[in-house]
Amino acid sequence: MEENKDLLAQVDTTKLPAHVAIIMDGNGRWAQMRGEHRVFGHQNGVDSVRETAEAAAELGIRYLTLYAFSTENWNRPKEEVNALMHLLVITINNEIKTLNENNIRLRAMGNLHCLDKKVKEELNEALDKTSQNTRMDLILALSYSGRWEIVEAAKSIAALVKDGKLKEEKINEKLFASYLNLPEIPDPELLIRTSGEYRISNFLMWQTAYTELYFTPKLWPDFRKNDLYEAIVDYQQRERRFGKTSEQIIQFKG
Ligand code: IPE
Ligand code: IPE
Ligand code: MG
């Protein structure tokens, strides 16, 4: 596609975000618009995951985090939860080979103990079999919620203080962040949400404090490489000030 080429050409590969996070939303609506069951939308969303991961790796993005299942999603009808878990098992299993061919390491964050036994087994196998890959980390947020993660960190820190292993004065943002999931991964510079919803839905609450947000009306199963390029081009046109003035930023650049 000509248009595709144009957008890719607009991406400045010297100013890529190191970490892009995506709230993959709109699968249910995509299916319902076609008179199909919601699960059909989830199934089609897998192609978007594959395309997006490929595009991100090709560009040179180092970390891609995908919100695949939230803590709150456990409250959906049982059939949908079961179908999603089943889809996860099949997809993870099918993708190991491609992940290895593309040198992509699969990682996971969230309350993984809650996952079905079969999902845990497949996931652990995929995490293990791709653990040596170095081109990009593909992080799945599964049974994840930002508030859960923050509370877990607080509990770990409280236990250390209680046992006299950590002095209260030592608690600061850096220390706190080191008790979150996958603490070595830098905060995302860019967060994309599909399906025209303007909310965070309990995703990376701590890590997105200064993340650039990008919303698109596209439903997740329609999201393609071009859409990722478009989001990155938009991100690259922004000025990230971190509380400073525009003049300070320009001066610093010069
Ligand atoms: C996102 O699509 C996938 C998950 C939350 C698992 P939805 O299933 O939320 O689709 P909509 O928002 O109902 O259209
Ligand atoms: C957020 O989508 C969770 C995932 C994409 C996995 P939801 O569709 O569950 O979000 P809300 O409930 O509409 O905010
Ligand atoms: Mg939704």
Short mmCIF file of C-alpha atoms and ligand atoms in Angstrom, two decimals:
data_model
loop_
_atom_site.label_atom_id
_atom_site.label_comp_id
_atom_site.label_asym_id
_atom_site.label_seq_id
_atom_site.Cartn_x
_atom_site.Cartn_y
_atom_site.Cartn_z
CA MET A 1 0.00 0.00 0.00
CA GLU A 2 1.31 3.40 -1.01
CA GLU A 3 -0.18 5.06 2.05
CA ASN A 4 1.54 2.50 4.25
CA LYS A 5 4.93 3.38 2.78
CA ASP A 6 4.33 7.09 3.29
CA LEU A 7 3.53 6.70 6.96
CA LEU A 8 6.47 4.43 7.60
CA ALA A 9 8.71 6.99 5.89
CA GLN A 10 7.43 9.64 8.31
CA VAL A 11 8.59 7.68 11.37
CA ASP A 12 11.86 9.06 12.69
CA THR A 13 13.68 5.89 13.69
CA THR A 14 16.23 7.92 15.66
CA LYS A 15 13.49 9.16 18.02
CA LEU A 16 11.50 6.03 18.68
CA PRO A 17 9.79 5.43 21.99
CA ALA A 18 11.67 2.60 23.73
CA HIS A 19 8.44 1.31 25.24
CA VAL A 20 4.96 1.38 23.70
CA ALA A 21 1.94 0.12 25.65
CA ILE A 22 -1.44 -0.68 24.12
CA ILE A 23 -4.93 -1.08 25.56
CA MET A 24 -6.38 -3.40 22.93
CA ASP A 25 -10.07 -2.52 23.03
CA GLY A 26 -13.11 -2.96 20.82
CA ASN A 27 -13.09 -6.67 19.99
CA GLY A 28 -16.66 -7.19 21.18
CA ARG A 29 -18.06 -4.27 19.19
CA TRP A 30 -16.12 -5.35 16.09
CA ALA A 31 -17.81 -8.77 16.24
CA GLN A 32 -21.24 -7.43 17.10
CA MET A 33 -21.12 -5.04 14.13
CA ARG A 34 -20.80 -8.16 11.98
CA GLY A 35 -23.63 -9.95 13.75
CA GLU A 36 -21.13 -12.32 15.36
CA HIS A 37 -20.48 -13.37 18.95
CA ARG A 38 -17.97 -11.26 20.93
CA VAL A 39 -15.48 -14.13 20.91
CA PHE A 40 -15.17 -13.79 17.12
CA GLY A 41 -13.75 -10.33 17.79
CA HIS A 42 -11.19 -11.70 20.23
CA GLN A 43 -10.15 -14.31 17.68
CA ASN A 44 -9.63 -11.63 15.03
CA GLY A 45 -7.73 -9.48 17.51
CA VAL A 46 -4.95 -12.06 17.43
CA ASP A 47 -4.01 -10.98 13.87
CA SER A 48 -3.67 -7.41 15.13
CA VAL A 49 -1.37 -8.58 17.93
CA ARG A 50 0.81 -10.39 15.41
CA GLU A 51 0.96 -7.43 13.00
CA THR A 52 1.62 -4.89 15.73
CA ALA A 53 4.35 -6.96 17.35
CA GLU A 54 6.00 -7.46 13.97
CA ALA A 55 5.78 -3.76 13.11
CA ALA A 56 7.17 -2.73 16.50
CA ALA A 57 10.09 -5.17 16.23
CA GLU A 58 10.86 -4.09 12.65
CA LEU A 59 10.95 -0.44 13.70
CA GLY A 60 13.30 -1.15 16.59
CA ILE A 61 10.98 -0.64 19.53
CA ARG A 62 12.51 -2.38 22.51
CA TYR A 63 9.41 -3.06 24.66
CA LEU A 64 5.80 -3.58 23.66
CA THR A 65 3.25 -4.10 26.44
CA LEU A 66 -0.23 -5.32 25.56
CA TYR A 67 -3.17 -5.20 27.96
CA ALA A 68 -4.74 -8.56 27.20
CA PHE A 69 -6.90 -9.25 30.27
CA SER A 70 -7.65 -7.02 33.23
CA THR A 71 -8.49 -8.03 36.79
CA GLU A 72 -11.95 -6.58 36.11
CA ASN A 73 -12.36 -8.75 33.01
CA TRP A 74 -12.81 -11.76 35.33
CA ASN A 75 -16.30 -10.32 35.93
CA ARG A 76 -17.39 -10.95 32.33
CA PRO A 77 -19.79 -13.82 31.53
CA LYS A 78 -18.15 -17.15 32.26
CA GLU A 79 -18.34 -18.29 28.61
CA GLU A 80 -16.43 -15.24 27.43
CA VAL A 81 -13.76 -15.63 30.13
CA ASN A 82 -13.37 -19.31 29.23
CA ALA A 83 -13.15 -18.51 25.53
CA LEU A 84 -10.50 -15.86 26.19
CA MET A 85 -8.45 -18.27 28.31
CA HIS A 86 -8.73 -20.94 25.62
CA LEU A 87 -7.68 -18.42 22.97
CA LEU A 88 -4.67 -17.46 25.06
CA VAL A 89 -3.54 -21.08 25.32
CA ILE A 90 -3.84 -21.67 21.57
CA THR A 91 -2.27 -18.36 20.59
CA ILE A 92 0.71 -18.60 22.94
CA ASN A 93 1.36 -22.14 21.77
CA ASN A 94 1.09 -21.21 18.08
CA GLU A 95 3.30 -18.15 18.35
CA ILE A 96 6.39 -19.55 20.11
CA LYS A 97 8.04 -20.46 16.80
CA THR A 98 7.42 -17.03 15.23
CA LEU A 99 8.59 -15.27 18.38
CA ASN A 100 11.86 -17.20 18.24
CA GLU A 101 12.29 -16.60 14.51
CA ASN A 102 11.88 -12.88 15.17
CA ASN A 103 14.11 -12.90 18.28
CA ILE A 104 11.23 -11.65 20.45
CA ARG A 105 11.11 -12.45 24.16
CA LEU A 106 7.68 -13.04 25.66
CA ARG A 107 7.11 -11.72 29.18
CA ALA A 108 4.09 -11.41 31.43
CA MET A 109 2.86 -9.17 34.21
CA GLY A 110 -0.18 -9.36 36.45
CA ASN A 111 -1.68 -11.68 39.03
CA LEU A 112 -0.63 -14.76 37.07
CA HIS A 113 -1.57 -17.16 39.89
CA CYS A 114 -5.22 -16.49 39.01
CA LEU A 115 -4.84 -17.88 35.49
CA ASP A 116 -6.16 -21.33 34.61
CA LYS A 117 -3.65 -24.15 35.03
CA LYS A 118 -3.43 -24.79 31.28
CA VAL A 119 -2.81 -21.10 30.53
CA LYS A 120 -0.09 -20.97 33.19
CA GLU A 121 1.61 -24.04 31.72
CA GLU A 122 1.58 -22.72 28.15
CA LEU A 123 2.65 -19.30 29.31
CA ASN A 124 5.55 -20.60 31.39
CA GLU A 125 6.72 -22.72 28.48
CA ALA A 126 6.63 -19.74 26.12
CA LEU A 127 8.37 -17.47 28.64
CA ASP A 128 11.07 -20.08 29.06
CA LYS A 129 11.51 -20.92 25.37
CA THR A 130 11.84 -17.26 24.35
CA SER A 131 13.86 -16.08 27.35
CA GLN A 132 17.12 -15.75 25.40
CA ASN A 133 15.67 -13.48 22.69
CA THR A 134 16.98 -9.94 22.64
CA ARG A 135 15.42 -7.88 19.84
CA MET A 136 12.17 -6.92 21.59
CA ASP A 137 10.30 -7.81 24.78
CA LEU A 138 6.62 -8.49 24.17
CA ILE A 139 4.93 -8.09 27.53
CA LEU A 140 1.43 -9.43 28.12
CA ALA A 141 -0.54 -7.87 30.97
CA LEU A 142 -2.73 -10.74 32.13
CA SER A 143 -5.11 -10.67 35.05
CA TYR A 144 -3.50 -7.31 35.58
CA SER A 145 -4.60 -4.11 37.24
CA GLY A 146 -2.52 -1.09 38.12
CA ARG A 147 -3.99 -0.67 41.57
CA TRP A 148 -3.41 -4.35 42.37
CA GLU A 149 0.23 -3.95 41.36
CA ILE A 150 0.68 -0.86 43.54
CA VAL A 151 -0.97 -2.51 46.56
CA GLU A 152 1.26 -5.59 46.13
CA ALA A 153 4.35 -3.37 46.09
CA ALA A 154 3.12 -1.56 49.21
CA LYS A 155 2.57 -4.88 50.99
CA SER A 156 6.09 -6.13 50.14
CA ILE A 157 7.63 -2.90 51.38
CA ALA A 158 5.51 -2.89 54.55
CA ALA A 159 6.63 -6.46 55.33
CA LEU A 160 10.30 -5.49 54.98
CA VAL A 161 9.85 -2.48 57.27
CA LYS A 162 7.96 -4.60 59.79
CA ASP A 163 10.77 -7.19 59.84
CA GLY A 164 13.37 -4.47 60.31
CA LYS A 165 14.93 -5.20 56.88
CA LEU A 166 14.16 -1.77 55.46
CA LYS A 167 14.24 1.64 57.07
CA GLU A 168 11.17 3.78 56.43
CA GLU A 169 13.41 6.73 55.44
CA LYS A 170 14.73 4.66 52.52
CA ILE A 171 11.31 4.55 50.85
CA ASN A 172 11.24 6.82 47.83
CA GLU A 173 9.82 6.64 44.30
CA LYS A 174 12.79 4.70 42.96
CA LEU A 175 12.59 2.10 45.69
CA PHE A 176 8.81 1.84 45.40
CA ALA A 177 9.01 1.30 41.64
CA SER A 178 11.52 -1.51 42.15
CA TYR A 179 8.74 -3.53 43.83
CA LEU A 180 6.39 -3.28 40.84
CA ASN A 181 6.17 -6.03 38.18
CA LEU A 182 9.14 -6.17 35.75
CA PRO A 183 10.85 -3.17 37.40
CA GLU A 184 13.79 -3.13 34.99
CA ILE A 185 11.55 -2.16 32.08
CA PRO A 186 11.41 1.62 31.55
CA ASP A 187 8.07 3.46 31.74
CA PRO A 188 6.22 3.61 28.42
CA GLU A 189 6.70 6.86 26.50
CA LEU A 190 3.56 6.15 24.48
CA LEU A 191 0.23 4.55 25.43
CA ILE A 192 -2.25 3.73 22.67
CA ARG A 193 -5.90 2.89 23.27
CA THR A 194 -8.14 1.70 20.48
CA SER A 195 -11.94 1.78 20.10
CA GLY A 196 -12.53 5.45 20.90
CA GLU A 197 -12.65 5.05 24.69
CA TYR A 198 -10.81 7.75 26.60
CA ARG A 199 -9.76 6.03 29.80
CA ILE A 200 -6.93 4.07 31.40
CA SER A 201 -9.08 1.20 32.80
CA ASN A 202 -6.62 0.39 35.58
CA PHE A 203 -3.67 -0.20 33.22
CA LEU A 204 -0.11 0.85 34.21
CA MET A 205 -1.26 3.38 36.84
CA TRP A 206 2.20 4.11 38.21
CA GLN A 207 4.21 3.78 34.99
CA THR A 208 2.07 6.13 32.88
CA ALA A 209 2.51 9.18 35.13
CA TYR A 210 4.23 11.02 32.24
CA THR A 211 3.30 8.85 29.29
CA GLU A 212 1.97 10.42 26.08
CA LEU A 213 -1.56 9.17 25.45
CA TYR A 214 -2.89 8.39 21.98
CA PHE A 215 -6.49 7.44 21.30
CA THR A 216 -7.83 6.06 18.04
CA PRO A 217 -11.41 5.16 17.09
CA LYS A 218 -10.13 2.04 15.28
CA LEU A 219 -11.40 -1.17 16.87
CA TRP A 220 -8.57 -3.51 17.88
CA PRO A 221 -9.23 -6.21 15.21
CA ASP A 222 -8.83 -3.47 12.55
CA PHE A 223 -5.51 -2.20 13.97
CA ARG A 224 -2.64 -2.73 11.53
CA LYS A 225 1.01 -1.71 11.11
CA ASN A 226 -0.06 1.58 9.59
CA ASP A 227 -2.00 2.47 12.73
CA LEU A 228 1.08 1.92 14.86
CA TYR A 229 3.14 4.14 12.53
CA GLU A 230 0.44 6.81 12.73
CA ALA A 231 0.52 6.78 16.54
CA ILE A 232 4.31 7.01 16.59
CA VAL A 233 4.38 9.89 14.09
CA ASP A 234 1.83 11.71 16.27
CA TYR A 235 3.93 11.04 19.37
CA GLN A 236 7.07 12.31 17.65
CA GLN A 237 5.41 15.66 16.92
CA ARG A 238 4.79 16.31 20.61
CA GLU A 239 6.95 18.23 23.03
CA ARG A 240 7.49 16.35 26.27
CA ARG A 241 8.07 18.97 28.94
CA PHE A 242 8.01 17.07 32.25
CA GLY A 243 6.89 20.18 34.08
CA LYS A 244 9.42 22.49 32.48
CA THR A 245 8.68 25.35 30.09
CA SER A 246 8.84 25.00 26.35
CA GLU A 247 11.77 27.46 26.28
CA GLN A 248 13.77 25.27 28.65
CA ILE A 249 13.21 22.24 26.42
CA ILE A 250 14.23 24.07 23.24
CA GLN A 251 17.30 25.54 24.96
CA PHE A 252 18.30 22.09 26.16
CA LYS A 253 17.98 20.67 22.63
CA GLY A 254 20.02 23.48 21.14
C1 IPE B 1 -10.91 -5.87 24.35
O1 IPE B 1 -12.11 -5.87 23.65
C2 IPE B 1 -10.48 -7.25 24.77
C3 IPE B 1 -10.56 -7.49 26.22
C4 IPE B 1 -10.94 -6.63 27.10
C5 IPE B 1 -10.21 -8.82 26.66
P1 IPE B 1 -13.51 -5.87 24.40
O2 IPE B 1 -13.93 -7.27 24.63
O3 IPE B 1 -13.46 -5.01 25.61
O4 IPE B 1 -14.43 -5.20 23.30
P2 IPE B 1 -15.58 -4.13 23.53
O5 IPE B 1 -14.97 -2.99 24.28
O6 IPE B 1 -16.65 -4.80 24.30
O7 IPE B 1 -16.00 -3.75 22.16
C1 IPE B 2 -9.53 -2.84 29.16
O1 IPE B 2 -10.60 -2.99 28.31
C2 IPE B 2 -8.85 -4.14 29.40
C3 IPE B 2 -8.20 -4.73 28.25
C4 IPE B 2 -8.06 -4.20 27.07
C5 IPE B 2 -7.64 -6.02 28.48
P1 IPE B 2 -12.09 -3.10 28.86
O2 IPE B 2 -12.98 -3.18 27.68
O3 IPE B 2 -12.20 -4.19 29.85
O4 IPE B 2 -12.24 -1.69 29.61
P2 IPE B 2 -13.52 -0.96 30.18
O5 IPE B 2 -14.11 -1.84 31.21
O6 IPE B 2 -14.44 -0.71 29.05
O7 IPE B 2 -13.00 0.31 30.73
MG MG B 3 -13.78 -3.03 25.93
#
